[in-house]
Short mmCIF file of N, CA and C in Angstrom, two decimals:
data_model
loop_
_atom_site.label_atom_id
_atom_site.label_comp_id
_atom_site.label_asym_id
_atom_site.label_seq_id
_atom_site.Cartn_x
_atom_site.Cartn_y
_atom_site.Cartn_z
N UNK A 1 21.13 -99.41 -175.68
CA UNK A 1 21.88 -97.82 -176.26
C UNK A 1 21.09 -96.73 -175.51
N UNK A 2 21.49 -95.80 -175.20
CA UNK A 2 21.16 -94.10 -175.18
C UNK A 2 20.85 -93.64 -175.70
N UNK A 3 19.84 -93.35 -176.22
CA UNK A 3 19.21 -91.93 -176.87
C UNK A 3 20.00 -90.97 -176.96
N UNK A 4 20.25 -90.12 -177.42
CA UNK A 4 20.89 -88.36 -177.32
C UNK A 4 19.39 -87.81 -176.98
N UNK A 5 18.69 -87.29 -176.48
CA UNK A 5 18.32 -85.92 -175.95
C UNK A 5 17.78 -84.77 -177.16
N UNK A 6 17.19 -84.82 -177.85
CA UNK A 6 16.74 -83.99 -178.82
C UNK A 6 16.75 -82.68 -178.27
N UNK A 7 17.28 -81.33 -178.51
CA UNK A 7 16.63 -80.46 -178.48
C UNK A 7 15.49 -79.87 -179.20
N UNK A 8 14.62 -78.86 -178.55
CA UNK A 8 13.69 -78.53 -179.50
C UNK A 8 13.27 -77.24 -179.84
N UNK A 9 13.08 -76.35 -181.40
CA UNK A 9 13.32 -75.43 -181.63
C UNK A 9 12.45 -74.92 -181.37
N UNK A 10 12.42 -73.59 -180.87
CA UNK A 10 11.02 -73.03 -180.33
C UNK A 10 9.65 -72.75 -181.60
N UNK A 11 8.65 -73.58 -180.54
CA UNK A 11 7.45 -73.49 -181.40
C UNK A 11 7.45 -74.52 -182.34
N UNK A 12 8.08 -75.76 -181.91
CA UNK A 12 7.79 -76.57 -182.36
C UNK A 12 7.26 -77.86 -181.42
N UNK A 13 7.34 -77.86 -179.60
CA UNK A 13 6.40 -78.19 -179.33
C UNK A 13 5.58 -77.91 -179.43
N UNK A 14 4.83 -77.17 -179.62
CA UNK A 14 3.28 -76.11 -179.62
C UNK A 14 2.65 -76.99 -181.41
N UNK A 15 3.92 -77.21 -182.38
CA UNK A 15 3.70 -77.81 -183.54
C UNK A 15 2.69 -78.73 -182.99
N UNK A 16 3.58 -80.25 -182.31
CA UNK A 16 3.59 -81.30 -181.45
C UNK A 16 2.15 -81.30 -181.09
N UNK A 17 2.01 -80.52 -180.73
CA UNK A 17 0.59 -80.72 -179.35
C UNK A 17 -0.18 -80.34 -179.85
N UNK A 18 -0.64 -79.32 -181.78
CA UNK A 18 -1.68 -79.09 -182.10
C UNK A 18 -2.11 -80.54 -183.29
N UNK A 19 -1.30 -81.06 -183.54
CA UNK A 19 -1.04 -81.95 -184.03
C UNK A 19 -1.57 -83.55 -183.32
N UNK A 20 -0.97 -83.70 -182.23
CA UNK A 20 -1.43 -84.48 -181.97
C UNK A 20 -3.21 -84.66 -180.97
N UNK A 21 -3.28 -83.65 -181.05
CA UNK A 21 -4.83 -82.86 -180.72
C UNK A 21 -5.46 -83.54 -181.83
N UNK A 22 -4.68 -82.65 -182.90
CA UNK A 22 -5.95 -83.25 -184.50
C UNK A 22 -5.93 -84.60 -184.15
N UNK A 23 -4.76 -85.20 -184.36
CA UNK A 23 -4.84 -86.53 -184.40
C UNK A 23 -5.56 -87.93 -183.36
N UNK A 24 -5.63 -88.01 -182.18
CA UNK A 24 -6.21 -88.14 -181.11
C UNK A 24 -7.60 -88.13 -180.58
N UNK A 25 -7.58 -86.02 -180.64
CA UNK A 25 -9.04 -86.43 -180.57
C UNK A 25 -8.59 -84.96 -178.50
N UNK A 26 -9.48 -85.05 -178.04
CA UNK A 26 -9.03 -84.45 -176.86
C UNK A 26 -8.33 -84.59 -175.79
N UNK A 27 -7.14 -84.96 -175.07
CA UNK A 27 -6.73 -85.91 -174.21
C UNK A 27 -6.17 -84.78 -173.07
N UNK A 28 -5.46 -85.06 -172.00
CA UNK A 28 -4.77 -84.52 -170.86
C UNK A 28 -3.52 -84.31 -171.44
N UNK A 29 -2.71 -83.22 -170.41
CA UNK A 29 -1.48 -82.65 -170.84
C UNK A 29 -0.58 -83.61 -170.93
N UNK A 30 -0.95 -84.87 -169.78
CA UNK A 30 0.35 -86.37 -169.58
C UNK A 30 -0.25 -86.91 -170.51
N UNK A 31 -1.29 -87.50 -171.36
CA UNK A 31 -1.55 -88.22 -172.32
C UNK A 31 -0.45 -87.45 -173.34
N UNK A 32 -0.02 -86.39 -173.90
CA UNK A 32 -0.28 -85.62 -174.66
C UNK A 32 1.49 -85.87 -175.00
N UNK A 33 2.11 -85.69 -173.60
CA UNK A 33 3.65 -86.07 -173.30
C UNK A 33 3.69 -87.51 -173.35
N UNK A 34 3.29 -87.85 -173.41
CA UNK A 34 3.34 -89.58 -173.85
C UNK A 34 3.18 -89.44 -175.29
N UNK A 35 2.73 -88.98 -175.81
CA UNK A 35 2.25 -89.84 -177.40
C UNK A 35 2.81 -89.01 -178.16
N UNK A 36 3.62 -87.51 -176.99
CA UNK A 36 4.33 -86.61 -178.62
C UNK A 36 5.89 -88.09 -178.08
N UNK A 37 6.15 -88.67 -176.66
CA UNK A 37 7.27 -89.24 -176.98
C UNK A 37 7.33 -90.05 -177.11
N UNK A 38 6.24 -90.75 -177.59
CA UNK A 38 6.22 -92.13 -177.86
C UNK A 38 5.87 -92.04 -180.18
N UNK A 39 6.05 -90.82 -180.58
CA UNK A 39 5.61 -91.06 -181.47
C UNK A 39 7.01 -90.32 -182.11
N UNK A 40 8.00 -89.72 -181.21
CA UNK A 40 9.00 -89.29 -181.32
C UNK A 40 9.72 -90.36 -181.77
N UNK A 41 9.47 -91.95 -180.99
CA UNK A 41 10.73 -92.63 -180.85
C UNK A 41 11.34 -92.64 -179.86
N UNK A 42 11.21 -91.55 -178.66
CA UNK A 42 11.53 -90.97 -177.85
C UNK A 42 12.53 -90.38 -177.50
N UNK A 43 12.33 -89.54 -178.52
CA UNK A 43 14.07 -88.80 -178.81
C UNK A 43 13.37 -87.84 -178.39
N UNK A 44 12.21 -86.95 -178.43
CA UNK A 44 12.38 -86.15 -177.48
C UNK A 44 11.35 -86.96 -176.18
N UNK A 45 11.77 -85.58 -175.01
CA UNK A 45 11.48 -86.46 -173.77
C UNK A 45 10.94 -85.27 -172.93
N UNK A 46 9.57 -84.91 -172.90
CA UNK A 46 9.09 -84.19 -171.88
C UNK A 46 8.56 -84.22 -170.59
N UNK A 47 9.17 -83.01 -169.38
CA UNK A 47 8.64 -82.95 -168.12
C UNK A 47 7.16 -82.41 -168.34
N UNK A 48 6.58 -82.76 -167.12
CA UNK A 48 5.26 -81.64 -166.73
C UNK A 48 5.34 -80.06 -167.18
N UNK A 49 6.63 -79.07 -166.40
CA UNK A 49 6.37 -78.03 -166.87
C UNK A 49 6.33 -77.77 -167.96
N UNK A 50 7.41 -78.05 -168.79
CA UNK A 50 7.44 -77.67 -170.46
C UNK A 50 5.70 -78.32 -171.62
N UNK A 51 5.57 -79.32 -170.97
CA UNK A 51 4.14 -79.33 -171.87
C UNK A 51 2.71 -78.58 -171.28
N UNK A 52 2.94 -78.33 -169.86
CA UNK A 52 1.49 -77.35 -169.33
C UNK A 52 2.30 -75.75 -169.46
N UNK A 53 3.43 -75.43 -170.15
CA UNK A 53 4.06 -73.88 -170.38
C UNK A 53 2.82 -73.93 -171.82
N UNK A 54 3.42 -74.83 -172.79
CA UNK A 54 2.57 -75.06 -174.13
C UNK A 54 1.67 -75.24 -173.79
N UNK A 55 0.60 -76.14 -173.00
CA UNK A 55 -0.30 -76.27 -172.84
C UNK A 55 -0.98 -74.57 -172.63
N UNK A 56 -0.85 -73.63 -171.94
CA UNK A 56 -1.02 -72.48 -171.41
C UNK A 56 -1.01 -71.97 -172.64
N UNK A 57 0.19 -71.35 -173.47
CA UNK A 57 0.58 -70.60 -174.28
C UNK A 57 -0.07 -70.50 -175.13
N UNK A 58 -0.93 -72.53 -175.49
CA UNK A 58 -1.74 -72.89 -177.14
C UNK A 58 -3.13 -71.83 -176.56
N UNK A 59 -3.52 -72.53 -174.62
CA UNK A 59 -5.17 -71.67 -174.65
C UNK A 59 -4.85 -70.56 -174.46
N UNK A 60 -3.63 -69.75 -174.06
CA UNK A 60 -3.76 -68.20 -174.23
C UNK A 60 -4.22 -67.52 -175.40
N UNK A 61 -3.26 -68.52 -176.21
CA UNK A 61 -3.48 -67.44 -178.14
C UNK A 61 -5.05 -68.20 -178.71
N UNK A 62 -6.00 -68.68 -178.17
CA UNK A 62 -7.08 -69.26 -178.65
C UNK A 62 -7.19 -70.65 -179.50
N UNK A 63 -5.91 -71.09 -179.46
CA UNK A 63 -5.59 -72.10 -179.91
C UNK A 63 -5.79 -74.27 -179.54
N UNK A 64 -6.47 -73.60 -178.42
CA UNK A 64 -6.91 -74.78 -177.90
C UNK A 64 -7.89 -74.11 -176.54
N UNK A 65 -8.64 -75.58 -176.55
CA UNK A 65 -9.77 -74.91 -175.47
C UNK A 65 -9.49 -76.62 -173.94
N UNK A 66 -10.29 -75.60 -172.81
CA UNK A 66 -9.91 -77.57 -172.21
C UNK A 66 -11.03 -77.22 -170.90
N UNK A 67 -11.57 -78.17 -170.88
CA UNK A 67 -12.96 -78.62 -169.59
C UNK A 67 -12.19 -79.90 -169.15
N UNK A 68 -13.18 -80.08 -167.39
CA UNK A 68 -12.73 -80.63 -166.97
C UNK A 68 -13.14 -82.55 -167.37
N UNK A 69 -12.34 -83.34 -167.50
CA UNK A 69 -13.23 -84.77 -166.99
C UNK A 69 -12.69 -86.18 -166.57
N UNK A 70 -12.69 -87.19 -166.46
CA UNK A 70 -11.92 -87.89 -166.03
C UNK A 70 -11.02 -88.77 -166.79
N UNK A 71 -9.87 -88.82 -166.16
CA UNK A 71 -8.57 -89.52 -167.13
C UNK A 71 -9.11 -91.77 -167.01
N UNK A 72 -9.05 -92.06 -168.19
CA UNK A 72 -9.11 -94.20 -167.84
C UNK A 72 -8.46 -94.31 -167.12
N UNK A 73 -7.66 -93.18 -165.78
CA UNK A 73 -7.14 -94.03 -164.51
C UNK A 73 -8.43 -93.33 -163.33
N UNK A 74 -9.41 -92.88 -163.69
CA UNK A 74 -10.30 -92.35 -162.74
C UNK A 74 -10.07 -91.26 -162.22
N UNK A 75 -9.06 -90.58 -162.94
CA UNK A 75 -8.53 -89.29 -161.80
C UNK A 75 -9.55 -88.03 -162.88
N UNK A 76 -9.59 -87.14 -161.83
CA UNK A 76 -10.16 -86.20 -162.22
C UNK A 76 -8.86 -84.49 -163.11
N UNK A 77 -8.46 -84.70 -164.63
CA UNK A 77 -8.14 -84.14 -165.29
C UNK A 77 -8.77 -83.34 -166.61
N UNK A 78 -8.11 -82.36 -167.00
CA UNK A 78 -8.26 -81.33 -168.11
C UNK A 78 -7.32 -81.34 -168.89
N UNK A 79 -8.50 -81.64 -169.70
CA UNK A 79 -8.78 -82.36 -171.71
C UNK A 79 -8.36 -81.28 -172.24
N UNK A 80 -7.97 -81.03 -173.19
CA UNK A 80 -7.82 -80.53 -173.96
C UNK A 80 -8.11 -80.24 -175.37
N UNK A 81 -8.49 -79.58 -176.37
CA UNK A 81 -9.15 -79.60 -178.38
C UNK A 81 -8.80 -78.43 -178.37
N UNK A 82 -8.45 -79.29 -179.72
CA UNK A 82 -8.00 -77.98 -180.96
C UNK A 82 -8.57 -77.38 -181.15
N UNK A 83 -8.95 -75.88 -181.55
CA UNK A 83 -10.27 -75.39 -181.80
C UNK A 83 -9.72 -74.91 -183.42
N UNK A 84 -11.12 -74.87 -184.12
CA UNK A 84 -10.97 -73.75 -185.32
C UNK A 84 -9.39 -72.83 -185.80
N UNK A 85 -9.60 -72.08 -184.65
CA UNK A 85 -7.95 -71.42 -185.22
C UNK A 85 -6.80 -72.34 -185.20
N UNK A 86 -7.02 -73.48 -183.79
CA UNK A 86 -6.00 -73.69 -183.98
C UNK A 86 -5.39 -75.24 -185.13
N UNK A 87 -6.93 -75.52 -185.26
CA UNK A 87 -6.70 -76.13 -186.98
C UNK A 87 -6.03 -75.43 -188.00
N UNK A 88 -6.72 -74.10 -187.99
CA UNK A 88 -5.83 -73.18 -189.51
C UNK A 88 -4.13 -72.90 -189.09
N UNK A 89 -4.08 -72.78 -187.82
CA UNK A 89 -2.68 -72.73 -187.20
C UNK A 89 -1.51 -73.83 -187.49
N UNK A 90 -1.84 -74.86 -187.48
CA UNK A 90 -1.68 -75.80 -187.63
C UNK A 90 -1.03 -75.95 -188.89
N UNK A 91 -2.14 -76.12 -190.00
CA UNK A 91 -2.10 -75.98 -191.06
C UNK A 91 -0.97 -74.87 -191.53
N UNK A 92 -0.91 -74.08 -191.01
CA UNK A 92 -0.30 -72.99 -191.56
C UNK A 92 1.28 -73.34 -190.87
N UNK A 93 1.23 -73.93 -190.30
CA UNK A 93 2.90 -74.01 -189.34
C UNK A 93 3.43 -75.03 -190.14
N UNK A 94 2.14 -75.77 -190.26
CA UNK A 94 3.42 -77.21 -190.83
C UNK A 94 3.46 -77.26 -192.21
N UNK A 95 3.47 -76.35 -193.40
CA UNK A 95 3.10 -75.95 -194.19
C UNK A 95 4.84 -75.33 -194.48
N UNK A 96 4.65 -74.14 -193.56
CA UNK A 96 5.97 -74.13 -193.31
C UNK A 96 7.65 -74.39 -192.35
N UNK A 97 6.57 -75.55 -191.78
CA UNK A 97 8.19 -77.15 -191.36
C UNK A 97 8.75 -77.62 -192.50
N UNK A 98 7.53 -77.73 -193.46
CA UNK A 98 8.32 -78.54 -194.59
C UNK A 98 8.81 -77.94 -196.24
N UNK A 99 8.50 -76.75 -196.15
CA UNK A 99 9.04 -75.51 -196.22
C UNK A 99 10.24 -75.22 -195.80
N UNK A 100 10.79 -75.18 -194.50
CA UNK A 100 12.13 -74.87 -193.96
C UNK A 100 12.84 -76.09 -194.04
N UNK A 101 12.35 -77.54 -193.52
CA UNK A 101 12.71 -78.62 -193.99
C UNK A 101 13.43 -78.84 -195.20
N UNK A 102 12.47 -78.76 -196.23
CA UNK A 102 13.48 -79.11 -197.22
C UNK A 102 14.41 -77.48 -197.94
N UNK A 103 14.57 -77.24 -197.33
CA UNK A 103 15.76 -75.90 -197.65
C UNK A 103 16.87 -76.13 -196.82
N UNK A 104 16.59 -76.44 -196.42
CA UNK A 104 17.61 -76.85 -194.86
C UNK A 104 18.58 -77.98 -195.55
N UNK A 105 17.33 -79.00 -196.30
CA UNK A 105 18.03 -80.44 -196.84
C UNK A 105 18.95 -80.02 -198.06
N UNK A 106 18.23 -79.15 -198.50
CA UNK A 106 19.24 -78.90 -199.80
C UNK A 106 20.33 -78.15 -199.07
N UNK A 107 20.41 -77.49 -198.43
CA UNK A 107 21.83 -76.95 -198.22
C UNK A 107 22.84 -77.22 -198.16
N UNK A 108 22.58 -78.51 -196.78
CA UNK A 108 22.99 -79.27 -196.41
C UNK A 108 23.86 -80.44 -197.00
N UNK A 109 23.44 -80.93 -197.91
CA UNK A 109 23.37 -81.72 -199.17
C UNK A 109 24.57 -80.69 -200.23
N UNK A 110 24.59 -80.02 -199.92
CA UNK A 110 25.42 -79.27 -201.39
C UNK A 110 27.03 -79.98 -200.45
N UNK A 111 28.02 -80.31 -201.59
CA UNK A 111 28.84 -80.64 -201.33
C UNK A 111 29.67 -79.88 -200.77
N UNK A 112 30.63 -80.32 -199.88
CA UNK A 112 32.27 -79.64 -199.65
C UNK A 112 32.99 -79.18 -200.53
N UNK A 113 33.86 -78.47 -201.13
CA UNK A 113 34.54 -77.73 -202.36
C UNK A 113 35.51 -79.46 -202.91
N UNK A 114 35.71 -79.85 -203.77
CA UNK A 114 36.32 -79.93 -203.38
C UNK A 114 36.00 -81.61 -203.49
N UNK A 115 34.85 -81.86 -202.31
CA UNK A 115 34.50 -83.40 -202.08
C UNK A 115 33.51 -83.99 -203.28
N UNK A 116 32.81 -83.51 -204.28
CA UNK A 116 31.75 -83.74 -204.77
C UNK A 116 32.09 -83.52 -206.40
#
């Protein structure tokens, strides 16, 4: 069965990156992308350009930091970590996401006129 790729809403990839770093700790870009794909049940497929644009954006905003290290495969890689500011933003955005999701769920659950 072919799964349809989901289009991400603006800002949701950054939220998933922050959550991945809180869950797994410091990780390189490739690992972050694979973890998000795995956690989404492969409904979200990320190319390198997409994930690195998010990482640059988050680093410029002070929400993550980076340092060079060696990957499990013995390659030199940049490892990203969430900052205290990033943790605060993640908490705020997670709360907003839950509220928005609940509101959309309520609106979509309203039956059609004359059908419910």
